Coordinates of C-alpha atoms and ligand atoms in Angstrom, one line a residue:
X140 CA -20.1 -34.8 -14.7
X141 CA -16.9 -33.4 -13.3
X142 CA -15.0 -37.1 -12.2
X143 CA -13.5 -35.4 -8.4
X144 CA -10.2 -36.1 -7.8
X145 CA -8.5 -37.5 -5.0
X146 CA -7.4 -35.5 -2.0
X147 CA -3.5 -36.4 -3.0
X148 CA -4.2 -35.5 -6.6
X149 CA -2.2 -32.7 -7.8
X150 CA -3.9 -30.1 -8.4
X151 CA -5.3 -30.1 -5.8
X152 CA -1.6 -30.6 -3.1
X153 CA -0.4 -27.6 -5.9
X154 CA -3.2 -25.3 -4.6
X155 CA -3.4 -26.0 -0.7
X156 CA 0.3 -25.2 -0.4
X157 CA 2.5 -22.0 0.4
X158 CA 4.8 -20.9 -1.7
X159 CA 6.2 -17.5 -2.8
X160 CA 4.8 -14.3 -4.5
X161 CA 5.8 -15.4 -7.7
X162 CA 4.8 -19.1 -7.7
X163 CA 1.5 -18.2 -6.2
X164 CA 1.1 -15.9 -9.4
X165 CA 2.5 -18.6 -12.0
X166 CA -0.3 -20.5 -9.8
X167 CA 2.1 -23.3 -8.7
X168 CA 1.5 -23.0 -4.9
X169 CA -2.4 -21.4 -3.4
X170 CA -1.2 -18.1 -0.9
X171 CA 1.7 -16.1 0.6
X172 CA 0.9 -14.0 3.6
X173 CA 3.8 -11.3 3.7
X174 CA 5.0 -9.2 6.8
X175 CA 5.7 -6.7 4.8
X176 CA 4.3 -3.0 4.5
X177 CA 1.0 -2.6 2.2
X178 CA 2.7 -0.4 -0.3
X179 CA 6.6 -1.4 -0.2
X180 CA 4.8 -4.9 -0.6
X181 CA 1.8 -3.8 -3.8
X182 CA 5.2 -2.3 -5.2
X183 CA 6.5 -6.1 -6.3
X184 CA 3.6 -7.5 -7.8
X185 CA 3.4 -7.1 -11.3
X186 CA 0.8 -5.4 -14.1
X187 CA -2.7 -6.7 -14.5
X188 CA -2.0 -9.7 -12.3
X189 CA -5.5 -9.8 -10.2
X190 CA -8.9 -10.3 -10.1
X191 CA -9.8 -9.0 -6.8
X192 CA -8.4 -6.8 -4.0
X193 CA -10.2 -6.8 -0.9
X194 CA -9.1 -5.5 1.7
X195 CA -10.1 -3.4 5.5
X196 CA -8.2 -1.4 6.1
X197 CA -7.1 0.3 9.8
X198 CA -10.3 2.6 9.5
X199 CA -8.7 5.3 11.7
X200 CA -11.4 6.1 13.8
X201 CA -9.0 6.2 17.0
X202 CA -5.9 8.1 17.5
X203 CA -3.3 9.1 20.5
X204 CA -4.3 12.5 20.3
X205 CA -7.8 12.9 23.3
X206 CA -9.8 14.1 20.5
X207 CA -9.4 11.7 18.4
X208 CA -10.1 9.2 21.5
X209 CA -13.4 10.9 21.8
X210 CA -14.4 10.4 18.2
X211 CA -13.0 6.6 18.4
X212 CA -15.6 6.3 22.2
X213 CA -17.4 2.7 21.4
X214 CA -14.7 1.0 19.4
X215 CA -12.0 1.4 21.8
X216 CA -14.1 1.7 24.7
X217 CA -11.7 0.2 27.6
X218 CA -8.2 0.5 25.8
X219 CA -5.8 3.1 24.6
X220 CA -4.9 2.6 20.5
X221 CA -1.4 2.7 22.6
X222 CA -1.8 -0.2 24.1
X223 CA -3.8 -2.3 21.2
X224 CA -0.5 -2.0 19.2
X225 CA -1.5 -3.8 15.8
X226 CA -3.4 -0.4 15.0
X227 CA -0.6 0.9 13.5
X228 CA -1.4 3.3 11.2
X229 CA -4.2 4.4 13.5
X230 CA -3.1 7.3 14.6
X231 CA -2.2 9.4 11.5
X232 CA -5.5 10.5 11.4
X233 CA -8.2 10.6 8.5
X234 CA -6.0 12.7 6.0
X235 CA -3.3 10.1 6.8
X236 CA -5.4 7.3 6.1
X237 CA -7.4 8.6 2.8
X238 CA -3.4 9.7 1.6
X239 CA -2.0 5.8 2.5
X240 CA -5.9 4.3 0.2
X241 CA -5.3 6.4 -2.2
X242 CA -2.4 5.1 -2.7
X243 CA -3.4 1.6 -3.0
X244 CA -6.3 2.4 -4.9
X245 CA -2.9 3.7 -7.5
X246 CA -1.0 -0.1 -7.1
X247 CA -4.2 -1.9 -7.2
X248 CA -5.7 0.3 -10.7
X249 CA -2.6 -1.2 -11.9
X250 CA -1.9 -5.1 -10.7
X251 CA -5.9 -5.7 -11.2
X252 CA -7.1 -7.4 -14.8
X253 CA -9.6 -5.8 -16.7
X254 CA -13.1 -5.9 -15.0
X255 CA -11.6 -6.7 -11.2
X256 CA -12.9 -5.4 -8.2
X257 CA -11.6 -3.6 -5.3
X258 CA -13.3 -3.8 -2.1
X259 CA -12.8 -1.5 1.0
X260 CA -13.9 -1.9 4.5
X261 CA -14.5 0.7 6.1
X262 CA -17.5 2.6 8.7
X263 CA -20.1 5.3 7.8
X264 CA -17.4 8.5 9.1
X265 CA -14.7 7.5 6.1
X266 CA -17.4 7.9 3.4
X267 CA -17.2 10.2 1.8
X268 CA -13.8 10.9 2.7
X269 CA -12.5 7.7 1.3
X270 CA -15.0 7.3 -1.8
X271 CA -13.8 10.1 -4.0
X272 CA -9.8 9.6 -2.9
X273 CA -10.3 6.0 -3.9
X274 CA -12.1 7.2 -7.3
X275 CA -9.3 9.2 -8.3
X276 CA -7.1 5.9 -9.2
X277 CA -8.8 5.3 -12.1
X278 CA -11.7 3.2 -10.7
X279 CA -15.1 3.4 -11.0
X280 CA -17.0 3.4 -7.8
X281 CA -19.0 0.9 -8.3
X282 CA -21.3 0.8 -4.8
X283 CA -20.9 -0.4 -1.3
X284 CA -21.6 -3.2 0.3
X285 CA -23.7 -3.2 3.8
X286 CA -22.4 -5.8 6.8
X287 CA -25.4 -6.2 9.1
X288 CA -23.7 -7.3 12.3
X289 CA -26.8 -8.5 13.2
X290 CA -26.6 -7.2 16.1
X291 CA -26.4 -2.9 17.2
X292 CA -22.8 -2.6 19.3
X293 CA -23.0 -1.0 23.0
X294 CA -24.4 3.2 22.5
X295 CA -26.9 5.3 22.9
X296 CA -29.4 7.2 19.6
X297 CA -29.2 4.4 16.6
X298 CA -26.7 2.5 18.1
X299 CA -24.5 1.2 15.2
X300 CA -25.2 -2.1 13.9
X301 CA -23.5 -2.1 10.6
X302 CA -20.3 -2.2 8.4
X303 CA -19.2 -0.5 4.8
X304 CA -17.6 -2.6 1.9
X305 CA -17.0 0.7 -0.8
X306 CA -16.4 -1.7 -4.0
X307 CA -14.6 -0.5 -6.7
X308 CA -13.6 -1.5 -10.5
X309 CA -11.6 -1.2 -13.7
X310 CA -13.1 -0.5 -16.6
X311 CA -16.6 -2.7 -17.5
X312 CA -16.8 -5.0 -14.0
X313 CA -16.7 -8.9 -14.4
X314 CA -18.8 -10.9 -12.4
X315 CA -18.8 -14.3 -11.5
X316 CA -22.3 -14.5 -9.9
X317 CA -25.7 -12.9 -10.3
X318 CA -27.5 -14.0 -6.9
X319 CA -26.0 -12.1 -4.3
X320 CA -27.7 -8.6 -2.8
X321 CA -25.8 -5.7 -1.4
X322 CA -26.5 -6.3 2.0
X323 CA -25.0 -9.1 3.7
X324 CA -25.9 -10.7 7.2
X325 CA -22.9 -11.9 9.0
X326 CA -22.4 -11.9 12.8
X327 CA -19.1 -10.8 14.3
X328 CA -16.7 -13.6 15.3
X329 CA -17.1 -15.0 18.8
X330 CA -14.0 -14.1 20.7
X331 CA -12.9 -17.9 20.7
X332 CA -13.2 -17.7 17.2
X333 CA -10.9 -15.1 16.5
X334 CA -7.9 -14.7 15.7
X335 CA -7.8 -10.3 15.7
X336 CA -8.9 -7.3 17.2
X337 CA -11.2 -6.4 14.7
X338 CA -11.4 -9.6 12.3
X339 CA -14.2 -10.0 9.8
X340 CA -17.0 -12.8 9.6
X341 CA -15.0 -14.7 5.9
X342 CA -18.3 -16.2 5.6
X343 CA -18.8 -12.2 4.6
X344 CA -16.2 -12.3 2.7
X345 CA -16.8 -15.1 1.1
X346 CA -20.1 -13.9 -0.7
X347 CA -17.8 -11.0 -1.9
X348 CA -15.4 -12.8 -3.0
X349 CA -17.7 -15.2 -5.4
X350 CA -19.2 -12.5 -7.1
X351 CA -16.0 -10.6 -7.6
X352 CA -13.5 -13.4 -8.4
X353 CA -13.4 -17.1 -10.6
X354 CA -12.7 -20.1 -8.6
X355 CA -8.7 -19.5 -8.9
X356 CA -9.1 -16.4 -9.8
X357 CA -5.7 -14.3 -7.8
X358 CA -6.5 -12.1 -4.9
X359 CA -5.0 -9.7 -3.3
X360 CA -5.5 -8.1 0.3
X361 CA -2.3 -6.0 1.4
X362 CA -3.9 -5.1 5.3
X363 CA -4.2 -8.8 5.7
X364 CA -5.2 -9.2 9.8
X365 CA -6.2 -12.6 11.3
X366 CA -6.2 -13.7 7.4
X367 CA -9.9 -14.0 7.0
X368 CA -9.4 -13.0 3.2
X369 CA -7.1 -15.3 2.8
X370 CA -9.6 -18.2 5.1
X371 CA -12.7 -17.0 2.1
X372 CA -10.4 -17.1 -0.5
X373 CA -8.7 -20.7 -0.2
X374 CA -12.6 -21.9 0.8
X375 CA -13.6 -21.2 -2.1
X376 CA -10.5 -22.3 -4.0
X377 CA -9.4 -19.3 -5.0
X378 CA -5.1 -17.9 -4.8
X379 CA -4.1 -15.8 -2.0
X380 CA -1.5 -12.9 -1.6
X381 CA -1.4 -10.9 1.3
X382 CA 0.6 -8.4 2.9
X383 CA 0.4 -8.0 7.2
X384 CA 2.7 -5.4 8.6
X385 CA 2.8 -7.2 12.9
X386 CA 5.0 -10.1 12.3
X387 CA 2.8 -11.6 15.4
X388 CA -0.6 -10.7 13.0
X389 CA 1.4 -12.6 10.1
X390 CA 2.4 -15.9 11.7
X391 CA -1.6 -15.8 12.7
X392 CA -2.4 -15.3 9.7
X393 CA -0.5 -18.5 8.4
X394 CA -2.0 -20.7 10.6
X395 CA -5.8 -19.6 10.2
X396 CA -5.2 -19.4 6.5
X397 CA -3.1 -23.1 6.6
X398 CA -5.3 -24.9 8.2
X399 CA -7.9 -24.1 5.7
X400 CA -8.7 -26.4 2.8
X401 CA -10.9 -26.3 0.1
X402 CA -14.0 -28.5 -2.0
X403 CA -11.8 -30.0 -4.6
X404 CA -14.8 -29.6 -7.3
X405 CA -13.3 -25.8 -6.8
X406 CA -9.7 -26.9 -8.0
X407 CA -11.1 -28.5 -10.4
X408 CA -13.1 -25.9 -11.6
X409 CA -10.4 -23.7 -11.7
X410 CA -8.3 -25.8 -14.0
X411 CA -10.6 -26.2 -16.6
X412 CA -11.2 -22.5 -16.7
X413 CA -7.5 -22.6 -16.8
X414 CA -6.7 -19.3 -13.9
X415 CA -4.7 -22.1 -12.0
X416 CA -1.7 -24.0 -13.6
X417 CA -1.1 -27.0 -11.1
X418 CA 2.7 -28.6 -11.0
Ligands
SAM690 C1 -8.7 -3.8 10.3 S1 -6.8 -4.6 10.5 C2 -7.4 -6.5 9.4 C3 -8.3 -7.6 9.5 C4 -8.3 -8.5 8.7 N1 -9.7 -8.1 8.0 C5 -9.4 -9.6 9.4 O1 -10.3 -10.4 9.6 O2 -8.4 -10.3 10.8 C6 -6.1 -4.0 10.1 C7 -4.4 -4.9 9.8 O3 -3.5 -3.7 8.8 C8 -2.1 -3.9 9.6 N2 -1.5 -2.4 8.9 C9 -2.1 -1.2 9.4 N3 -0.8 -0.3 8.9 C10 -0.6 -1.2 8.0 C11 0.3 -1.7 7.0 N4 0.8 -0.4 6.9 N5 1.0 -2.3 5.9 C12 0.4 -3.3 6.1 N6 0.3 -3.7 7.2 C13 -0.7 -2.6 8.0 C14 -2.7 -3.6 11.2 O4 -1.4 -5.1 11.6 C15 -4.0 -4.7 11.1 O5 -3.2 -6.6 11.2

């Protein structure tokens, strides 16, 4: 029976503390969000430090051209990409996002521990382009998780109700929970609960991280947005490093992550596993 640490327990405080990337990697702080480009940030991280890279890049389903806007119908119904502003890389087209994410996957391969996982949110259109490009980084395509949003989006025909997470592993995957299926339910966040236009429910990401990282493990998200991956990691007692190119969005992510608390028992478990050194 593990004694429950008090809120002022130094282990718990260290886990909750925002620190530099080096402190988070060393385990003397819990999380950090850099205002930075994904690849610039990735290059600063050491080899074999992370249990999981779990990320939600721009989908590039929209664009500046009329053709791209037509393709984006349904997603950007009432606004253009320009007016949304946050969709910074969305005007690069499919080839551009495939190139960018292949570079991200090469970095993920380098920074992941053996058995670590890469998860990339995308929509069905990008699967045939993205999956082989990500796999060409040396990671192995392990499977595909379906996020069922619980209700169909606007539109006609088979109205879209799901999004996808492509899952890759470095070598033979190391997993920490065998009770999770590859269809996860989670309703889209209500507008009031959202701090980002395309915010994902932290509950769905929590279920994913619980499989691919241990308590105290290090989770990285190169396209942090409003911080859902960071929120999920902190709830699970994991460390988190994120990058987000937009200063305002990065600030909102920090607020969201800061306001989370972790069950102290999870932090204690992480210490027992030697994955979080504390101070
Ligand atoms: C789909 S959103 C992430 C949403 C997030 N998962 C959430 O739940 O709030 C993608 C984010 O990537 C950011 N982004 C776009 N290009 C980037 C780049 N090159 N480096 C880092 N972040 C970038 C965008 O500003 C946007 O906030």
